[in-house]
CSV table of C-alpha atoms and ligand atoms in Angstrom, one decimal:
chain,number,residue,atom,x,y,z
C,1,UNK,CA,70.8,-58.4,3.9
C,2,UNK,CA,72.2,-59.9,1.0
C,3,UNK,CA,75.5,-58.1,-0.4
C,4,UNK,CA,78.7,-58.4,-2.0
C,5,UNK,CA,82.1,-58.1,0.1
C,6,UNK,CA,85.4,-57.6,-1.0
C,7,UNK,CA,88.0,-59.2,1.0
C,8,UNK,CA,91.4,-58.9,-0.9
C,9,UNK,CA,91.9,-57.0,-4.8
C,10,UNK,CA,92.2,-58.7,-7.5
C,11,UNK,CA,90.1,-60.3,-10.6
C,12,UNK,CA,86.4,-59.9,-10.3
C,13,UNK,CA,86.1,-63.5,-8.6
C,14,UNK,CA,86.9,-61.8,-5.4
C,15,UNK,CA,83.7,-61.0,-5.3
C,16,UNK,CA,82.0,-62.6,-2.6
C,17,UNK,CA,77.8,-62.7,-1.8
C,18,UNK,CA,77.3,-63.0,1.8
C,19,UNK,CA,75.2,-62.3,4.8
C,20,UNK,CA,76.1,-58.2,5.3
C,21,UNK,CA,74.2,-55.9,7.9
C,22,UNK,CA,72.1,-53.3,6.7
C,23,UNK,CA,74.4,-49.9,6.9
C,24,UNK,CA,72.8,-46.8,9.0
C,25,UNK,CA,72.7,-43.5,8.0
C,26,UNK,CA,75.5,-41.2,9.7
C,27,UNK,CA,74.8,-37.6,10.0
C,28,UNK,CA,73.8,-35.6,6.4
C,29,UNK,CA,73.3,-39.6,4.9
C,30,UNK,CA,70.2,-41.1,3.4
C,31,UNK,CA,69.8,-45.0,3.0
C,32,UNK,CA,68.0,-46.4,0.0
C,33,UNK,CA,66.8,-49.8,-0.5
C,34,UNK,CA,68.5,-50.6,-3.5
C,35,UNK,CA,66.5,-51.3,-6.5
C,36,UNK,CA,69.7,-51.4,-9.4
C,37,UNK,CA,73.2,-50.4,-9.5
C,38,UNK,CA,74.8,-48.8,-12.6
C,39,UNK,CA,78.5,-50.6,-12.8
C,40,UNK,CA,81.5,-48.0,-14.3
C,41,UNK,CA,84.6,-49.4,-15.2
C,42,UNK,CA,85.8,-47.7,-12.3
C,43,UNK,CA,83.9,-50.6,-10.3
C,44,UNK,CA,86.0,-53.0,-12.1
C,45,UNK,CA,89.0,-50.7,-11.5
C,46,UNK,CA,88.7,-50.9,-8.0
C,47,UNK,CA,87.8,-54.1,-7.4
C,48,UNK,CA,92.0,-54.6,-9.1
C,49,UNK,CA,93.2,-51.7,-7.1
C,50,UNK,CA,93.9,-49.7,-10.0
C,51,UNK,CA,91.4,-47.1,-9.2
C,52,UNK,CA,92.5,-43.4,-9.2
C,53,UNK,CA,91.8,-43.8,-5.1
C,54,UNK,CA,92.7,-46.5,-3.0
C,55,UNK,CA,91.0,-49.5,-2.4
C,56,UNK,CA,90.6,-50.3,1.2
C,57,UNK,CA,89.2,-53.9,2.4
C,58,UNK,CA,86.8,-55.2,3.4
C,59,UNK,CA,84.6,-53.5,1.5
C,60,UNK,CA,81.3,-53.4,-0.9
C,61,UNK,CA,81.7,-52.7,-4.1
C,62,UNK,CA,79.1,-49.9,-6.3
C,63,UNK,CA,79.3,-46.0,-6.4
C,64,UNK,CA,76.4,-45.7,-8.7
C,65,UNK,CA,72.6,-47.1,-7.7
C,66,UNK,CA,68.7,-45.9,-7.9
C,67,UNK,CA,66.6,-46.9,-5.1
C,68,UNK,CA,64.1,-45.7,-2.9
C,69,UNK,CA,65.0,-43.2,0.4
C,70,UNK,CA,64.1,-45.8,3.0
C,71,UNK,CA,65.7,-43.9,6.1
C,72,UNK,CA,67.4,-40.3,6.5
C,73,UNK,CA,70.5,-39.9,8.6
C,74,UNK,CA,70.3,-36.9,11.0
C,75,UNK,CA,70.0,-33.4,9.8
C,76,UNK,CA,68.9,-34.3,6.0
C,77,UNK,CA,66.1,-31.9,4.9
C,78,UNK,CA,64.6,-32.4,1.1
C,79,UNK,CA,64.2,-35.5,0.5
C,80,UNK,CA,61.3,-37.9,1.6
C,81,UNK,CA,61.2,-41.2,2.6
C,82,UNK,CA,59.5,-43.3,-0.3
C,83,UNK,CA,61.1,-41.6,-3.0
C,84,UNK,CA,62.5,-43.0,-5.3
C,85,UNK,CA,66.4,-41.2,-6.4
C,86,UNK,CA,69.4,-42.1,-7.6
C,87,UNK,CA,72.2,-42.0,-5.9
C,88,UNK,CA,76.0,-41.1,-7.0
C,89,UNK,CA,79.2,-41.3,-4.5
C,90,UNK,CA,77.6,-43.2,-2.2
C,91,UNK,CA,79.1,-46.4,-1.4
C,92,UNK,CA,78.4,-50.4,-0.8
C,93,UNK,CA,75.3,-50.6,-3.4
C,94,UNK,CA,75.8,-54.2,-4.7
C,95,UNK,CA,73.6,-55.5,-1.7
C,96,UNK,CA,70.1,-54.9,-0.5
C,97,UNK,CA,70.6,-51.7,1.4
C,98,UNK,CA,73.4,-48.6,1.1
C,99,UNK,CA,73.6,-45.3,2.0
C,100,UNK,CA,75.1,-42.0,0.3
C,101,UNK,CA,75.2,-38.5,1.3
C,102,UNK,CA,72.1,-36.4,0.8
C,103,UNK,CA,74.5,-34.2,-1.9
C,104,UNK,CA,75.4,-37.2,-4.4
C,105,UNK,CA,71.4,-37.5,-4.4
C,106,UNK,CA,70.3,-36.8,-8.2
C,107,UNK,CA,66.6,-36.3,-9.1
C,108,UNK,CA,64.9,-38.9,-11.1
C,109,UNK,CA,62.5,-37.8,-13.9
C,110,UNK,CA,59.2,-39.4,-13.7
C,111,UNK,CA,60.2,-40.8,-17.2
C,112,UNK,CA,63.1,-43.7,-16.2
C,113,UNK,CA,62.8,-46.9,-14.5
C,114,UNK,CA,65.0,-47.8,-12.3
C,115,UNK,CA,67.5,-49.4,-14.4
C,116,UNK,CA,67.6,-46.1,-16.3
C,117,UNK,CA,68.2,-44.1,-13.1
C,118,UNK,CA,70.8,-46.1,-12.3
C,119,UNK,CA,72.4,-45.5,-15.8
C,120,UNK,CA,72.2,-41.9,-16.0
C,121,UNK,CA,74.3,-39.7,-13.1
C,122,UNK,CA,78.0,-41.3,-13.9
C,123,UNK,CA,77.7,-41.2,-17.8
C,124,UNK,CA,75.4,-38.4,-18.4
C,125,UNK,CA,77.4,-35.8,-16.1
C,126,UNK,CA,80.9,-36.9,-16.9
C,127,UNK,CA,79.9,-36.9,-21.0
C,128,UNK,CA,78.5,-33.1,-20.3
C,129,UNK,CA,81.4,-32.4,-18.6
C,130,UNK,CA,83.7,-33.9,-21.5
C,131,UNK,CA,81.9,-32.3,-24.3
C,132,UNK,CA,81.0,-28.8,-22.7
C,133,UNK,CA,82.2,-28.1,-19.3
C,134,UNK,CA,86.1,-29.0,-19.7
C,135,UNK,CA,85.7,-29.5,-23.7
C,136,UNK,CA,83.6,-26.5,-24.5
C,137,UNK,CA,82.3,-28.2,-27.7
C,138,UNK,CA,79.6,-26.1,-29.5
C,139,UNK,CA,76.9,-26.8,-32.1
C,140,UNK,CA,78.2,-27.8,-35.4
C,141,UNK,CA,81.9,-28.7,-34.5
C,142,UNK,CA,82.9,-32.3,-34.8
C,143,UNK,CA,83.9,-34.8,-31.9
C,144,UNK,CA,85.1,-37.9,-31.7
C,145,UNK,CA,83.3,-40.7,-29.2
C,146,UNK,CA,86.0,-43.7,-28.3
C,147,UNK,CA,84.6,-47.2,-26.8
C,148,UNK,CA,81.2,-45.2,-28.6
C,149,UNK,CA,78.9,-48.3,-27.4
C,150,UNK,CA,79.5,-48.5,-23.7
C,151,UNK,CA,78.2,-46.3,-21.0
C,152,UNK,CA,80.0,-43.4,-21.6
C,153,UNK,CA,79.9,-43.5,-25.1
C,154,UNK,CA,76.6,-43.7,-25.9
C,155,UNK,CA,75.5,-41.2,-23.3
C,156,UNK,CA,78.4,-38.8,-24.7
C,157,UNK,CA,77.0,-40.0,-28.8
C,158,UNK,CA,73.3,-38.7,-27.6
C,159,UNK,CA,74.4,-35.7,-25.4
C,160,UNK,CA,77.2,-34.4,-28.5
C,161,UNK,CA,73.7,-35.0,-31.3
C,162,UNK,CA,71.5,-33.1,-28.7
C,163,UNK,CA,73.9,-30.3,-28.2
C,164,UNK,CA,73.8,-30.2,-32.0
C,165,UNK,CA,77.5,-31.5,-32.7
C,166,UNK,CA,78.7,-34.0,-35.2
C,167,UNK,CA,80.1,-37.3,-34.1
C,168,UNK,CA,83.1,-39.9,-34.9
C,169,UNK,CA,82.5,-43.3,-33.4
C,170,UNK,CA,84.8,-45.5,-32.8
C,171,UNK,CA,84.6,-49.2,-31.4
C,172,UNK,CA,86.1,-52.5,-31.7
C,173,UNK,CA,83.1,-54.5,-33.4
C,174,UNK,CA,80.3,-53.8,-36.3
C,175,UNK,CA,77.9,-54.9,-33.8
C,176,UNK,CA,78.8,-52.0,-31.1
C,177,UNK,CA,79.2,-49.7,-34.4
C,178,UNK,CA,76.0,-50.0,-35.1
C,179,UNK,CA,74.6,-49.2,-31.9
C,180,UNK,CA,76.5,-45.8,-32.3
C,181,UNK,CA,74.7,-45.1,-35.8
C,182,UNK,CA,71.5,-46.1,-34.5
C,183,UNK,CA,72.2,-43.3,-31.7
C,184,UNK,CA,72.7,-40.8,-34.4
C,185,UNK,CA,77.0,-40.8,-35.0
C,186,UNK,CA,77.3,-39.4,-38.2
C,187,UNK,CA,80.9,-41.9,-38.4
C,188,UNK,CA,81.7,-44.6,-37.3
C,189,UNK,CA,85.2,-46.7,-37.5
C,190,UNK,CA,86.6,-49.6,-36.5
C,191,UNK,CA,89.2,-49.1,-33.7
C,192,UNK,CA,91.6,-51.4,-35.8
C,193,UNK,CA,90.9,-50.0,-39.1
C,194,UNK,CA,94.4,-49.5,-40.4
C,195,UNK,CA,93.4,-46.2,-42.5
C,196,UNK,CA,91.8,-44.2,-39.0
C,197,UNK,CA,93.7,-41.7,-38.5
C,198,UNK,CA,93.4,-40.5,-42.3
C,199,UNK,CA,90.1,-41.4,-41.8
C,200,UNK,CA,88.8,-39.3,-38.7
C,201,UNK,CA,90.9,-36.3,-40.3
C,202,UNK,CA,88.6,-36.6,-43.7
C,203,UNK,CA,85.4,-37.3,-41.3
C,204,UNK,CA,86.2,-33.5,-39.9
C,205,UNK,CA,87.1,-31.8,-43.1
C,206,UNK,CA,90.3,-33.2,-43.1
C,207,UNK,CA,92.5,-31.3,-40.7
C,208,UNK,CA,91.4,-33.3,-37.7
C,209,UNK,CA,88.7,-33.2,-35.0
C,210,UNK,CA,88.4,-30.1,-32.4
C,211,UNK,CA,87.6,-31.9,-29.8
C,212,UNK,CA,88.3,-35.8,-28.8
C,213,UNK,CA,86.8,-37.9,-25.6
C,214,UNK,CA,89.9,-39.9,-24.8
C,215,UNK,CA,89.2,-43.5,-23.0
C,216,UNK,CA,91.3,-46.0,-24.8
C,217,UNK,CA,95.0,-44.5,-23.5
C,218,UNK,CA,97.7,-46.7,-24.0
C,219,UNK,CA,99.5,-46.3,-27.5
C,220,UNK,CA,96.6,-45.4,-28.7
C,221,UNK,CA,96.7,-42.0,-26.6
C,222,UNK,CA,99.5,-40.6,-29.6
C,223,UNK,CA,96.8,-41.9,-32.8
C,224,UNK,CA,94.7,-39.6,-30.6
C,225,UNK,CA,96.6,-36.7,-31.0
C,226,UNK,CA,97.6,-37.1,-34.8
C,227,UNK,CA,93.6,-37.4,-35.2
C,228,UNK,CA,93.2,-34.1,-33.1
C,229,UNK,CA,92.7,-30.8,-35.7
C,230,UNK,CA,95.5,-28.0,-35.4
C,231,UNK,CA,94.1,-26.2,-31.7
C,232,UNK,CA,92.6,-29.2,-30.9
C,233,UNK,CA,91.2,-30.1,-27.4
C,234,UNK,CA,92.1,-34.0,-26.1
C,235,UNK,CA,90.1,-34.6,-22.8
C,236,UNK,CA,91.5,-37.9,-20.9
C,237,UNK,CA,88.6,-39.3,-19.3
C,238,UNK,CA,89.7,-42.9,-19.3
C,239,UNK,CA,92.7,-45.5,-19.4
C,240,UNK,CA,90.8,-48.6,-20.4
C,241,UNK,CA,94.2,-50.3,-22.2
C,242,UNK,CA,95.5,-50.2,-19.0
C,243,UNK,CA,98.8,-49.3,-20.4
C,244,UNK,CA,101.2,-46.1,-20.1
C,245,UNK,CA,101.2,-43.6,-22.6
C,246,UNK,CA,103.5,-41.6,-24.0
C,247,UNK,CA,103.0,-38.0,-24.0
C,248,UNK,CA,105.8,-35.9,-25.0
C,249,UNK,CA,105.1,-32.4,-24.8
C,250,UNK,CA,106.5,-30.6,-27.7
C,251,UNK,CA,103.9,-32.4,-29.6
C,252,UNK,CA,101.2,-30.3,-27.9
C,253,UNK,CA,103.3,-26.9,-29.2
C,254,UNK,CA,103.6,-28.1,-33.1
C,255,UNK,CA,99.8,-27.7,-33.3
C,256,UNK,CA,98.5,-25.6,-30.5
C,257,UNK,CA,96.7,-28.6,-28.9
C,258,UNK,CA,95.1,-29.0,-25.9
C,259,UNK,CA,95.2,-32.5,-23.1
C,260,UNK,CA,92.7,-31.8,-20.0
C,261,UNK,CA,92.2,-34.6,-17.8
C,262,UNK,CA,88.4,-35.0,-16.2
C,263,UNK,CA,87.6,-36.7,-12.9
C,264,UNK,CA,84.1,-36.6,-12.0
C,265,UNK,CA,84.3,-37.1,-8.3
C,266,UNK,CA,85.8,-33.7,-7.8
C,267,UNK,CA,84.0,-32.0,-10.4
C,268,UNK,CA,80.6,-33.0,-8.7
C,269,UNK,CA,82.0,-31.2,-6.0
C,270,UNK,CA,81.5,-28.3,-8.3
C,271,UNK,CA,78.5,-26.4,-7.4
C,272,UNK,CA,77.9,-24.1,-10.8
C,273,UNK,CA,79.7,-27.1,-12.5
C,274,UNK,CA,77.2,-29.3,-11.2
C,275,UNK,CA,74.2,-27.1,-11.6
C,276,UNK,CA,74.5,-26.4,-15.2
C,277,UNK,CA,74.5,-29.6,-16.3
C,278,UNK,CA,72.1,-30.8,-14.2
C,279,UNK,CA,69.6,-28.5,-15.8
C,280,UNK,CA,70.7,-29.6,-18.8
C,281,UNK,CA,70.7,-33.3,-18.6
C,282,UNK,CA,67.6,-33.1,-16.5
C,283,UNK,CA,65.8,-30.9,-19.5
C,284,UNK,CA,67.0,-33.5,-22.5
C,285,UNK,CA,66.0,-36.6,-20.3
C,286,UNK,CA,62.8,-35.6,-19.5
C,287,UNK,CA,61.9,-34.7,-22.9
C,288,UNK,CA,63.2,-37.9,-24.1
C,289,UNK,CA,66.2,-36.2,-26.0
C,290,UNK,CA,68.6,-38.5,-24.3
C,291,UNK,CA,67.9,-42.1,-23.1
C,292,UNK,CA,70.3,-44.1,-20.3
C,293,UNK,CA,71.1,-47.2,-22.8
C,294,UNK,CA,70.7,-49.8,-20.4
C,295,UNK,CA,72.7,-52.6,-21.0
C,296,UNK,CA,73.1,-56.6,-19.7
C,297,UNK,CA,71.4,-57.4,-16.6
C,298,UNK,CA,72.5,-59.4,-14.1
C,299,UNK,CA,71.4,-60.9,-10.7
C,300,UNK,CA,73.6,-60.2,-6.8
C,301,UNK,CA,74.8,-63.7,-7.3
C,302,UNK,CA,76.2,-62.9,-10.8
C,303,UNK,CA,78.2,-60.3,-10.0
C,304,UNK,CA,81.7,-61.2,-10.7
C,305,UNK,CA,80.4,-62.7,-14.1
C,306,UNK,CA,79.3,-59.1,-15.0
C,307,UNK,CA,82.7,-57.2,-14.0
C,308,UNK,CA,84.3,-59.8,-16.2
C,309,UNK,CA,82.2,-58.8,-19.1
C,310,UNK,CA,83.0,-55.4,-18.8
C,311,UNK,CA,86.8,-56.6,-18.6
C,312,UNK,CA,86.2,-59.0,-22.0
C,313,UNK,CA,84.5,-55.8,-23.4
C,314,UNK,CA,81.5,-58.0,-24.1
C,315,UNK,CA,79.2,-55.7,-23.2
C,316,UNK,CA,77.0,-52.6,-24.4
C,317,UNK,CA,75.4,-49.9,-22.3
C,318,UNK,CA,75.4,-49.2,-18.7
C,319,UNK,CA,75.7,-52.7,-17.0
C,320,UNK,CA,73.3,-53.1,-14.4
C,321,UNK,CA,73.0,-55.2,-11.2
C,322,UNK,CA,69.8,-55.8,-9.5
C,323,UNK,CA,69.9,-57.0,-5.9
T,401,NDP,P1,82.2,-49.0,-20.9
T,401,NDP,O1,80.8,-49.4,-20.8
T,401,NDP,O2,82.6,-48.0,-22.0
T,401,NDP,O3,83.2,-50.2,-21.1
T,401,NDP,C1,84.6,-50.1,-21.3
T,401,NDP,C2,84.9,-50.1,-22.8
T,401,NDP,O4,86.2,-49.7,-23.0
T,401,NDP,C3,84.8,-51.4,-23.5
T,401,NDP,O5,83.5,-51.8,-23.8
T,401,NDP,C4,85.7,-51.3,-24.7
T,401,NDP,O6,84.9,-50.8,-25.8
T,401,NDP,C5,86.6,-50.2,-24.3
T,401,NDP,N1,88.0,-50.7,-24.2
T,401,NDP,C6,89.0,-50.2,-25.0
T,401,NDP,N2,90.1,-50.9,-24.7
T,401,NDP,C7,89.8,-51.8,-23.8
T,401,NDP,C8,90.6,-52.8,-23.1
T,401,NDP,N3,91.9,-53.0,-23.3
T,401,NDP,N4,90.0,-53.5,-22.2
T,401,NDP,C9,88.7,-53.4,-21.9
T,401,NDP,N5,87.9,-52.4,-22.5
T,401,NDP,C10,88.5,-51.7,-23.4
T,401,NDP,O7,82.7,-48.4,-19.5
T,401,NDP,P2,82.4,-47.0,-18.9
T,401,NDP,O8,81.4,-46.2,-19.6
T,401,NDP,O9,82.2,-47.2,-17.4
T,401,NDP,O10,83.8,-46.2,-19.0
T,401,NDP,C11,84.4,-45.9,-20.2
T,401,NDP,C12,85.7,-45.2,-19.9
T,401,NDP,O11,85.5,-44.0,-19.4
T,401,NDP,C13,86.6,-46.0,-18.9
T,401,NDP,O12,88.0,-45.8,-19.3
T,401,NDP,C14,86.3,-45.3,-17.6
T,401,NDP,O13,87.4,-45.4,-16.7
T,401,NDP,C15,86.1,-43.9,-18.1
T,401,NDP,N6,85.3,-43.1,-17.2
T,401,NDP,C16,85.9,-42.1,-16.5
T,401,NDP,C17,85.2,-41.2,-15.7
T,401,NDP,C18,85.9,-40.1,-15.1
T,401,NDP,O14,85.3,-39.4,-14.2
T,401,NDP,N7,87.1,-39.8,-15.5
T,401,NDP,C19,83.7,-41.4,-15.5
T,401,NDP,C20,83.1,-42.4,-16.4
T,401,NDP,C21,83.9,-43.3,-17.2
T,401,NDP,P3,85.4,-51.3,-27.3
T,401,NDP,O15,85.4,-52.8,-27.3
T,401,NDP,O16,84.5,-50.6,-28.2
T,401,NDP,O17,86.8,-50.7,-27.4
């Protein structure tokens, strides 16, 4: 089968296509011919070695896919062959073929393609999980979305207007801006706009918002916490600068605030976690509440192009990757 293999980490060019075999199913495992693959910045992330894990080579890039079950490992009950699922901490999905344990398997309403199924588990669960599980927003209080036109952020723009919340965009462009109004933000700002902090503290009544989806880190982790409102929660999802931040606790005691960090590998792990908002997030899907944006496409071959999109913050939506 066709797939991608990375030899050593580095830039996205590492990414090779070659001639791969088709993985079996161990013990609890279900393989899926591949249909699309949802890429996270974590992709891109690991492909560097800068991922919260290590990175051990060779390897086959894609955590995130929607295919159809083509073959169960030993053991799996519930699922069938010929049906169509997506598929979340599995592993080796940019290539014809991949497996992933029966568990990471997520239910696909009848209402997405693949492209959508392949958008939703990653963004969808770790936004609920931002705004509700960890961030315990509630209906009328304001939150503010950063990077509010990628994956993340317009799953967690949609999910915050669905859960009856008011939103603060921010992005780098107009273009991306507008894709956040078009989803329903109520404001939107320019990550460089020189006035933002003033400005997200007079979007939220002017003491600051309650709760914040950090994903930018950097220096811009402090601007996050003098747009935070006095008892403020801050929940670190991200580190897309790259950079270190500077986090010097006595800041957190002047106003009462709030910094929770959110991983969603081990939160999946996370049975009632995991339940809750799946019933959620299955309910606003279905009824057409909440959309998977689906962003660029690309082909196998153009693999490396697309991680370097993400990198150049070129693109909108989930990225997918059909093989
Ligand atoms: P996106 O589709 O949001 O793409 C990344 C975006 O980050 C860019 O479009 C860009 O938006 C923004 N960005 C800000 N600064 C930089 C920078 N210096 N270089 C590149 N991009 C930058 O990706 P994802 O939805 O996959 O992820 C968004 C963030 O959330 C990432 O930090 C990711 O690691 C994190 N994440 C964490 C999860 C977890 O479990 N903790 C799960 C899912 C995502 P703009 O141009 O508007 O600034």
């Amino acid at each position: 089968m066709r797939g991608i293999l990375v030899e050593r980490l580095g830039p996205p060019e590492v990414m090779q296509l070659r001639d791969l075999p088709v993985p079996q199913p161990g013990p609890g495992e279900v393989r899926l011919k591949v249909e699309a693959v949802g890429i996270n910045f974590a992709d891109v992330l690991a492909v560097a070695g800068e991922y919260l894990t290590r990175t051990r080579v060779p390897y086959t890039p894609g955590m995130e896919f929607a295919g159809v079950v083509d073959m169960l490992g030993e053991g799996v009950t519930g699922v069938q062959v010929g049906q169509r699922v997506a598929a979340l901490g599995g592993r080796g999905s940019l290539a014809q073929y991949a497996v992933c344990p029966a568990a990471g398997l997520v239910p696909v309403p009848e209402n997405l393609n693949a492209a959508q199924a392949a958008a939703f588990p990653v963004s969808y669960f770790t936004a609920y999980h931002g705004l509700k599980t960890l961030g315990r927003g509630v209906a009328g209080e304001w939150v503010l979305v950063q990077a509010a036109a990628g994956a993340l952020g317009t799953a967690s723009i949609q999910l915050a207007k669905a859960l009856g919340m008011h939103v603060v965009a921010m992005a780098s462009t107009e273009e991306k801006l507008e894709i956040a109004r078009g989803l329903g933000a109520d404001v939107t700002l320019l990550q460089d706009d020189p006035d933002r902090v003033q400005k997200v503290r007079d979007a939220a009544g002017g003491k600051g918002v309650p709760l914040l989806l950090e994903v930018v880190g950097g220096k811009r982790f402090q601007e996050s916490l003098d747009m935070a409102a006095p008892l403020g929660r801050i929940i670190v999802i991200g580190n897309a600068s790259r950079e270190q931040a500077n986090l010097r606790p006595f800041e957190l005691m002047k106003r009462n605030l709030t910094v929770t960090g959110l991983w969603l590998t081990p939160l999946m792990t996370d049975r009632e976690a995991t339940r809750e908002a799946a019933e959620v997030l299955t309910r606003l899907v279905a009824s057409g509440q909440v959309t998977p944006q689906v962003g660029p496409t690309y082909a196998l071959a153009d693999s490396p192009r697309a991680f370097q999109d993400i990198l150049d913050r070129k693109t909108t939506g989930k990225v997918i990757i059909e093989p």
